PDB file of C-alpha atoms in Angstrom:
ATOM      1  CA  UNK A 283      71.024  84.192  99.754  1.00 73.00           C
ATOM      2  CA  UNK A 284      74.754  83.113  99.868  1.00 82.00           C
ATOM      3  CA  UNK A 285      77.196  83.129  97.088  1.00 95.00           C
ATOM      4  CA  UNK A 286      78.033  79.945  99.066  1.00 97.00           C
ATOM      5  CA  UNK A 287      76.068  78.339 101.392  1.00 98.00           C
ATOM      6  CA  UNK A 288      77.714  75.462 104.418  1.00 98.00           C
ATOM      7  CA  UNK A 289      76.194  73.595 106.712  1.00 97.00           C
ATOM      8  CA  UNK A 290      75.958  72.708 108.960  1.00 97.00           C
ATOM      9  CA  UNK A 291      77.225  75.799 110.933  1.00 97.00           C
ATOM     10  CA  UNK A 292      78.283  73.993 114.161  1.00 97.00           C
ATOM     11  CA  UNK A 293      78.637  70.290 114.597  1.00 97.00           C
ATOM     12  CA  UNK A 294      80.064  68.013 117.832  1.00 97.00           C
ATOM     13  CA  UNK A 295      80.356  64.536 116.832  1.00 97.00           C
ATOM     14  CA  UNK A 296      82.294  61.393 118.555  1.00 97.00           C
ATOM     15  CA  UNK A 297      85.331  60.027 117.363  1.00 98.00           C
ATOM     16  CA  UNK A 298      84.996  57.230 115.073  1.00 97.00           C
ATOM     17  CA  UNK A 299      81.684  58.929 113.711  1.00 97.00           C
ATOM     18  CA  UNK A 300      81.329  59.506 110.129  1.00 97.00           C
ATOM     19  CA  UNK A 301      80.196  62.811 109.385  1.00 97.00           C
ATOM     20  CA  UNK A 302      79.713  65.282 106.064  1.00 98.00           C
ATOM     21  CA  UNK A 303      80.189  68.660 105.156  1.00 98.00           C
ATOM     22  CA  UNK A 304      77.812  70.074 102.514  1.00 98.00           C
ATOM     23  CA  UNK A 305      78.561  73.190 100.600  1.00 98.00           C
ATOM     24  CA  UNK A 306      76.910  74.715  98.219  1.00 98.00           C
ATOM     25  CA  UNK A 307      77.525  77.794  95.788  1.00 97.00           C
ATOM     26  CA  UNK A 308      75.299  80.233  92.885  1.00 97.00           C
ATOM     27  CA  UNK A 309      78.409  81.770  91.561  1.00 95.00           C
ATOM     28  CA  UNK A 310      78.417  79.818  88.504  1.00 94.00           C
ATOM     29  CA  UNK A 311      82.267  78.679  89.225  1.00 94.00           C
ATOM     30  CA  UNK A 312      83.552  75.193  88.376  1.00 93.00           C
ATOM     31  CA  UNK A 313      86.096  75.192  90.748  1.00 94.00           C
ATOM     32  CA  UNK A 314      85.486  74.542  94.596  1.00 96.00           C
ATOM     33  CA  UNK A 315      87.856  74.152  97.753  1.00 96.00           C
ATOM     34  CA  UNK A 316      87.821  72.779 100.984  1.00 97.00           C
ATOM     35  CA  UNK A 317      90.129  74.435 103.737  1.00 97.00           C
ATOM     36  CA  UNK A 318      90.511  73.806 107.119  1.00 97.00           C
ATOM     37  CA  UNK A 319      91.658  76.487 109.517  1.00 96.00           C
ATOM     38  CA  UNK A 320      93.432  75.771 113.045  1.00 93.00           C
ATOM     39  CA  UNK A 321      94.828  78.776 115.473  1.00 85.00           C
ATOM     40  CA  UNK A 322      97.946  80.015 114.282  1.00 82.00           C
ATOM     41  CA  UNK A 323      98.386  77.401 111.282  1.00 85.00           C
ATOM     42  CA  UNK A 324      96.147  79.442 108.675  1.00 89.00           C
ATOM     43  CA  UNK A 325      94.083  78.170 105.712  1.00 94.00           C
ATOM     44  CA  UNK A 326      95.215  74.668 104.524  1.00 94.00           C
ATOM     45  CA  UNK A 327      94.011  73.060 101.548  1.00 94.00           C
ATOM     46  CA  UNK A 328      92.572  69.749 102.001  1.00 96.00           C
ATOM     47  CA  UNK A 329      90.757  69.074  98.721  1.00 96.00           C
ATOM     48  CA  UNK A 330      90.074  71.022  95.997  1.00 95.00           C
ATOM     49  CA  UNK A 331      87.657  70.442  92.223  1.00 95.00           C
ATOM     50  CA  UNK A 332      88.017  72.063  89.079  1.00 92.00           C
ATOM     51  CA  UNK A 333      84.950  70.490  87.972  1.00 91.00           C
ATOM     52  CA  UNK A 334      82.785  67.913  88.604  1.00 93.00           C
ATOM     53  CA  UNK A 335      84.965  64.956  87.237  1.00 93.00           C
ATOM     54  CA  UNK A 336      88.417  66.983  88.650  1.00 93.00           C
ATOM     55  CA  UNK A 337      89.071  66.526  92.177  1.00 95.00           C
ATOM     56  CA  UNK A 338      91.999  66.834  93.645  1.00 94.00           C
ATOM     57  CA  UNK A 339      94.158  66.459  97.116  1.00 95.00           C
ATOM     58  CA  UNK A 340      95.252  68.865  98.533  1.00 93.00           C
ATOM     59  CA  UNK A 341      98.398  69.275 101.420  1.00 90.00           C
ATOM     60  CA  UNK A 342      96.493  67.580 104.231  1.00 95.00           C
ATOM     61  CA  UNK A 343      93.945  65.414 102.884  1.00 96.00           C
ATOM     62  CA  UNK A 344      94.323  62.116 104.836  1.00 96.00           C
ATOM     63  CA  UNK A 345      91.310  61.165 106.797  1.00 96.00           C
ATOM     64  CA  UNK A 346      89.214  63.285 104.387  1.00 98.00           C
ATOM     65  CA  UNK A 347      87.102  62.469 101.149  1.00 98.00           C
ATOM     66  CA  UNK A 348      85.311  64.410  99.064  1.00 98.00           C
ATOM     67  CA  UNK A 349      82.115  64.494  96.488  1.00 97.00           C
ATOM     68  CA  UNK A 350      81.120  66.731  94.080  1.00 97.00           C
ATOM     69  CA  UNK A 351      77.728  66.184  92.908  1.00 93.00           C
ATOM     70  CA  UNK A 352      76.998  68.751  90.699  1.00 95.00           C
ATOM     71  CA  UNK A 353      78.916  71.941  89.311  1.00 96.00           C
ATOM     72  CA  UNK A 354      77.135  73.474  91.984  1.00 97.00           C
ATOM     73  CA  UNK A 355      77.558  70.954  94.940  1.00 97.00           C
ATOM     74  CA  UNK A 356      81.178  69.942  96.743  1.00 98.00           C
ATOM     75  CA  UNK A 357      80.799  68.106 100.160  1.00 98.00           C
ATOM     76  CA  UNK A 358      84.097  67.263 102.681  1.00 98.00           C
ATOM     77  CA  UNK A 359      83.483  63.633 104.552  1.00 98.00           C
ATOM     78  CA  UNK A 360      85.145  62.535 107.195  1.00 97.00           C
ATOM     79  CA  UNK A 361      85.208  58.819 107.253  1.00 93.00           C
ATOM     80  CA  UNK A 362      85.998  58.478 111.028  1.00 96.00           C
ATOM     81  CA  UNK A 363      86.270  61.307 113.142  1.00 97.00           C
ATOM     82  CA  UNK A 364      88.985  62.079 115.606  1.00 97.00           C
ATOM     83  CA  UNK A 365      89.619  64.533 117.735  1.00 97.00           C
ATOM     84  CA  UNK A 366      92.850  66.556 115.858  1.00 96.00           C
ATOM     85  CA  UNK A 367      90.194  67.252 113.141  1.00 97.00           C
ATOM     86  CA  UNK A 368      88.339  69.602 115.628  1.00 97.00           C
ATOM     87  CA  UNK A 369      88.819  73.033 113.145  1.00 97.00           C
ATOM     88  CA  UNK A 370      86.980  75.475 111.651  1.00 97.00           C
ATOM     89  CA  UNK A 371      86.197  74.306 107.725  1.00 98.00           C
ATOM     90  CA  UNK A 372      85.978  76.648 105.081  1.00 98.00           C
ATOM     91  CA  UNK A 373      83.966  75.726 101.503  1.00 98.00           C
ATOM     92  CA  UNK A 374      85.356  78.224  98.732  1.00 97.00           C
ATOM     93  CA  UNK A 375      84.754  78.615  94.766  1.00 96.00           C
ATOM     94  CA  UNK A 376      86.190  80.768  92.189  1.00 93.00           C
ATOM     95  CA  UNK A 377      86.853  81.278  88.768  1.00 89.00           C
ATOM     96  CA  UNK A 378      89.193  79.448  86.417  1.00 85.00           C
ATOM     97  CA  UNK A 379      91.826  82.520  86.773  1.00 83.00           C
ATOM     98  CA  UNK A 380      91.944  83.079  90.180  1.00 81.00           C
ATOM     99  CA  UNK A 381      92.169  86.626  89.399  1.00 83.00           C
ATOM    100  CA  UNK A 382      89.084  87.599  91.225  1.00 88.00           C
ATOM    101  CA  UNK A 383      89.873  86.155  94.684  1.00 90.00           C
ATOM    102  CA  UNK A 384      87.790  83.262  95.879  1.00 94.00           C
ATOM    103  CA  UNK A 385      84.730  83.229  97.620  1.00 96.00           C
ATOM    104  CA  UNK A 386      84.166  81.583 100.593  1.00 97.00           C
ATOM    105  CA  UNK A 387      81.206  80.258 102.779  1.00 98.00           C
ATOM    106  CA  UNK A 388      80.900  80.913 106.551  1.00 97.00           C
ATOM    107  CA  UNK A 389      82.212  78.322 107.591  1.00 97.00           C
ATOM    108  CA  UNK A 390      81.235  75.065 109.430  1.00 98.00           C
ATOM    109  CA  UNK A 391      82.754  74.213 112.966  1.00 97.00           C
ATOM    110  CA  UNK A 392      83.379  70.959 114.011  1.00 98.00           C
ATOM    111  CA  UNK A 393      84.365  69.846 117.480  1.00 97.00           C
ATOM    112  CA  UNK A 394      85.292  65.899 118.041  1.00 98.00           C
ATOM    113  CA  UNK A 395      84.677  64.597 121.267  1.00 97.00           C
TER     114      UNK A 395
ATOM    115  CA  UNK B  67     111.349  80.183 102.171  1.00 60.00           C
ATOM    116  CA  UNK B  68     107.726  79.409 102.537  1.00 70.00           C
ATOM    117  CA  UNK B  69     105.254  80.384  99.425  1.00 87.00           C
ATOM    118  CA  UNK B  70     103.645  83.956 101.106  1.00 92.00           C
ATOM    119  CA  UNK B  71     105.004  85.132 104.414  1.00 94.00           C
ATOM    120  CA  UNK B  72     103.752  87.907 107.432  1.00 94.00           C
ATOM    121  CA  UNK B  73     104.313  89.048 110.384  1.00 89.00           C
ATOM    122  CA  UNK B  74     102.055  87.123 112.365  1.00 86.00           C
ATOM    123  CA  UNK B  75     101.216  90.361 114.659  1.00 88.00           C
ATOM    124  CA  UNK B  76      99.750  90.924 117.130  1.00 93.00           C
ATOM    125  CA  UNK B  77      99.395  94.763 115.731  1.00 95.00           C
ATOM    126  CA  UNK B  78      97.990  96.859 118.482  1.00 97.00           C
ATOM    127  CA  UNK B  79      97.354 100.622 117.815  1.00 97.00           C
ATOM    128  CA  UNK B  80      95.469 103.001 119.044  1.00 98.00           C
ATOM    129  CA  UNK B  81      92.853 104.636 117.040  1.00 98.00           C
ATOM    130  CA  UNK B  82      93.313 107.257 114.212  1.00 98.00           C
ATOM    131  CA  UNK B  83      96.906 105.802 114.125  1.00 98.00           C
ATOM    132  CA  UNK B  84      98.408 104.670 110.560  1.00 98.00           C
ATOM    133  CA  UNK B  85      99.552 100.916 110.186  1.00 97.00           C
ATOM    134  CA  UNK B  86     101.469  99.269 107.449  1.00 96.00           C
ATOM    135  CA  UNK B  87     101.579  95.476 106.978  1.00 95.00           C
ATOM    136  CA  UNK B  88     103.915  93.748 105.130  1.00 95.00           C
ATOM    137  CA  UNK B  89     103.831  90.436 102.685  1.00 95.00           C
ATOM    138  CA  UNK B  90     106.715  88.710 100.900  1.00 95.00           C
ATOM    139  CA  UNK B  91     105.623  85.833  98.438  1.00 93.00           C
ATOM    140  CA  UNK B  92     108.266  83.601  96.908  1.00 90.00           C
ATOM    141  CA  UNK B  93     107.109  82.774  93.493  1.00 86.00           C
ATOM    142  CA  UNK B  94     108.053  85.632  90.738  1.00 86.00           C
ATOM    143  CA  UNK B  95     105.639  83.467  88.056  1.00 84.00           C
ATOM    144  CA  UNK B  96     102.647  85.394  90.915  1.00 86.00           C
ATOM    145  CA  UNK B  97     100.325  87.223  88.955  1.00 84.00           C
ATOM    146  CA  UNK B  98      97.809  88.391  91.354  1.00 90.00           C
ATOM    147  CA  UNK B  99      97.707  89.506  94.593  1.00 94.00           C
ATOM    148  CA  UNK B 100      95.046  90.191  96.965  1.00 96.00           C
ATOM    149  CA  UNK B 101      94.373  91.525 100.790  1.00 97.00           C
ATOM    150  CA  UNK B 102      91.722  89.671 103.056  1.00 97.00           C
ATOM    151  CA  UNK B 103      90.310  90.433 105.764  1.00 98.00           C
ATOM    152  CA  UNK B 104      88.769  87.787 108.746  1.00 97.00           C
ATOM    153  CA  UNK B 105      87.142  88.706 111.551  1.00 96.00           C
ATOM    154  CA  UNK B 106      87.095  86.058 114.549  1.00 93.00           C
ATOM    155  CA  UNK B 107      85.890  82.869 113.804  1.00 90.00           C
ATOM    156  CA  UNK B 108      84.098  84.391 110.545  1.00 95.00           C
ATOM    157  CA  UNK B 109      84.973  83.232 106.979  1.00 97.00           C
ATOM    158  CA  UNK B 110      87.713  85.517 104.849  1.00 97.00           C
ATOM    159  CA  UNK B 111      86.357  88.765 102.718  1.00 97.00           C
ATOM    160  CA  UNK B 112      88.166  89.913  99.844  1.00 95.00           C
ATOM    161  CA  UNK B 113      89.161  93.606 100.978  1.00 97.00           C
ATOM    162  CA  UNK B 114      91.168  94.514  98.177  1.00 95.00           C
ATOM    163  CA  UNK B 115      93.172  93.061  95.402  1.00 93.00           C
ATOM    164  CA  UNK B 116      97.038  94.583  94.579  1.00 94.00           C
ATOM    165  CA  UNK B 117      97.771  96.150  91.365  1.00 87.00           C
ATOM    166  CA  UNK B 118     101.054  96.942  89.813  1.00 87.00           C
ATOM    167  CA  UNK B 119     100.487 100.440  89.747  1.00 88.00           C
ATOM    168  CA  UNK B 120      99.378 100.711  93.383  1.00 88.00           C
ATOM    169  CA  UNK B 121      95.862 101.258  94.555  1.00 93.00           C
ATOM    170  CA  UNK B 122      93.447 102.842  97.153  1.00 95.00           C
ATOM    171  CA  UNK B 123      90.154 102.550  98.480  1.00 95.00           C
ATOM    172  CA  UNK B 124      89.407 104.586 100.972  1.00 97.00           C
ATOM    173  CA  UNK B 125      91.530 104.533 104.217  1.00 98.00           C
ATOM    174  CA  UNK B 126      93.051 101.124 102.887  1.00 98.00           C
ATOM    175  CA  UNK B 127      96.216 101.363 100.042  1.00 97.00           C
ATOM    176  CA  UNK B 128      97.625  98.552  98.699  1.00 97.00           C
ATOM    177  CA  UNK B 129     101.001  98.370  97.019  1.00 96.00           C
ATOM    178  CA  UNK B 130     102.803  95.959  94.726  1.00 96.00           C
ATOM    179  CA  UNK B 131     106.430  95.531  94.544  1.00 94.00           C
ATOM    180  CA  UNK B 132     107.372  92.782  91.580  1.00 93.00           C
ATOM    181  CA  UNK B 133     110.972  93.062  92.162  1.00 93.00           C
ATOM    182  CA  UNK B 134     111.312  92.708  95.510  1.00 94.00           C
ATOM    183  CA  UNK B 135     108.467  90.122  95.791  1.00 94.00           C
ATOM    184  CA  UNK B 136     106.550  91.911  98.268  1.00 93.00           C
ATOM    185  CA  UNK B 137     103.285  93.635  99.468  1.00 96.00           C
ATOM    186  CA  UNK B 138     101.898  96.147 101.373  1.00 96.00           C
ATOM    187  CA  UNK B 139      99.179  97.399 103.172  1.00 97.00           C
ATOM    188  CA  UNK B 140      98.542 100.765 104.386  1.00 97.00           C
ATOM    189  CA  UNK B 141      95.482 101.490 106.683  1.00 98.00           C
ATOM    190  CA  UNK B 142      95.227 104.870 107.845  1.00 98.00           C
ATOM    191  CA  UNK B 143      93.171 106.601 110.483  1.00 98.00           C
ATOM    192  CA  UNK B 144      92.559 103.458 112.147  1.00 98.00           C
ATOM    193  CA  UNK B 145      88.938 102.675 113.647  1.00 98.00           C
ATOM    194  CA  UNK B 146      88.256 100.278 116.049  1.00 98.00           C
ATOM    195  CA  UNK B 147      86.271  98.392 113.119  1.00 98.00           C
ATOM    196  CA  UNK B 148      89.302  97.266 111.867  1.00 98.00           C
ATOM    197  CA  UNK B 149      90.300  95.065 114.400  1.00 98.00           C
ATOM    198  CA  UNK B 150      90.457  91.654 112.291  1.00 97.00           C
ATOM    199  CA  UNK B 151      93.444  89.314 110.913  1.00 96.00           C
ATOM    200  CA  UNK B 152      94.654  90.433 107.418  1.00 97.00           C
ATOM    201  CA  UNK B 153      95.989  87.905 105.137  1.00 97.00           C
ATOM    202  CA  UNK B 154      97.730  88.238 101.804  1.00 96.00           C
ATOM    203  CA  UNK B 155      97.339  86.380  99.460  1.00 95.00           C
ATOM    204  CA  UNK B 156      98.914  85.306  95.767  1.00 93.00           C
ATOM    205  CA  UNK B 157      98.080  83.411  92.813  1.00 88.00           C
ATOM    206  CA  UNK B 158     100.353  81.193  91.784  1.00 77.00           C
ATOM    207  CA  UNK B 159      99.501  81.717  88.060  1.00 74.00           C
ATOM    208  CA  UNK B 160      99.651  79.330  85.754  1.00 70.00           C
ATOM    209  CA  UNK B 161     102.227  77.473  86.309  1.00 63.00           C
ATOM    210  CA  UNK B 162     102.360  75.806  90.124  1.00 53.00           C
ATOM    211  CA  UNK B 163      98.987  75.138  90.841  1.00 58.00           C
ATOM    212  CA  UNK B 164      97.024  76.315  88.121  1.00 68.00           C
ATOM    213  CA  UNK B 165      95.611  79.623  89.102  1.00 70.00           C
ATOM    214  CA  UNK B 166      95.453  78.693  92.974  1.00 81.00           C
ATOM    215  CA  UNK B 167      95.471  80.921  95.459  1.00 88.00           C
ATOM    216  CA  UNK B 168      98.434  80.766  98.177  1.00 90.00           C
ATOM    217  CA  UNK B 169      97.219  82.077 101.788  1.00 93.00           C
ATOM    218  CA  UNK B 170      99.032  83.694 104.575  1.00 94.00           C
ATOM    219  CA  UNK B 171      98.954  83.084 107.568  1.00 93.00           C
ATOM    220  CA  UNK B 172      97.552  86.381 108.874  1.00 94.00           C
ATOM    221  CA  UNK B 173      98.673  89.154 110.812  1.00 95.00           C
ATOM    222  CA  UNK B 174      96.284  90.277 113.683  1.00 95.00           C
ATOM    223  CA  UNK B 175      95.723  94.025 114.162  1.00 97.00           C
ATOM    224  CA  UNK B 176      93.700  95.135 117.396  1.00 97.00           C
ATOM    225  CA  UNK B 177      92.705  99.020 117.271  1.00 98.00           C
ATOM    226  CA  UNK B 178      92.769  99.898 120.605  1.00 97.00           C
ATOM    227  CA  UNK B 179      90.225 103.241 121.760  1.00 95.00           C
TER     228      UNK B 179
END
């Protein structure tokens, strides 16, 4: 299995649609991120936990919420889907230090119609 | 000055050739320092992290220079494998962001037969 599991792995949805991205992860890490990743733009942070009762924004998280459920458990919502959200999401933990990188799932991507 | 800057690429060699890719990061307080690699549309692997003293795995060195604020990586005897986007990336340490880990934007490489 995973270190860290997303899903779902592709999603279309229609704008004004409410929609969540679950991630999950077995590394044992309290802290959990949520990037989104456009062509050319890179990784950008949209929320990001450092445990379950620390969460966080992050530099682009209007139109986004989050949940973390368990140490274990960090889902991305989007309250009301539009179509400049269309990206390629990335779930990622790590440990306190950063100093071992961060590990990331494969990815969910969502299209808006 | 934005937080970790690359050459955005693309890079396009041919194959056996030697390529060197460059990263300058703009916080000094940085106190790790790590090379990913993404292939298309697939999440970021940790291919390396930078230590002060240098380091090599294989085909793939990785440099560290503190004073000038910037990093390197050396891939030599290039295989067509290696075609992928390389980012750098920094942690912050614990000052600005508490450990987090600062992405670049990438530089593309395409190993050409």
């Amino acid at each position: 299995d995973a270190d860290v599991t997303q899903t779902p792995r592709n999603r279309i949805t229609k704008t004004g649609k409410r929609i969540m991205l679950e991630c999950s992860q077995t590394k044992g890490h309290d802290r959990m991120y949520w990037y989104r990743q456009d062509p050319g733009l890179g990784l950008r942070l949209i929320y990001y936990s450092f445990d379950v009762k620390d969460i966080n924004k992050g530099e682009i998280s209007d139109g986004y919420s989050v949940s973390r459920q368990a140490q274990a458990k960090f889902s991305l919502s989007l309250e009301s889907a539009i179509p400049n959200q269309t990206a390629l999401y990335f779930c990622a933990t790590s440990d306190p230090t950063g100093n071992y990188g961060y590990t990331f799932g494969s990815g969910t991507r969502l299209t808006v119609v | 000055r934005k937080e970790v800057e690359q050459d955005p690429g693309p890079f396009n060699v041919p194959e056996g050739a030697t390529v060197a890719f460059n990263c300058t990061y703009s916080n000094s307080a940085s106190q790790s320092f790590f090379w990913y690699r993404q292939d298309c549309r697939k999440e970021p692997k940790l291919l390396m992290s930078v230590y002060s003293s240098g380091n090599e795995d294989g085909r793939f060195t990785a440099q560290l220079n503190r004073a000038s604020q910037y990093i390197s990586l050396l891939i030599r005897d290039s295989k067509l494998s290696d075609s992928a986007t390389y980012l750098c990336v920094v942690n912050l340490g614990p000052g600005a962001g508490s450990y987090q880990l600062t992405f670049g934007k990438g530089t593309k490489l395409s190993v050409i037969p």
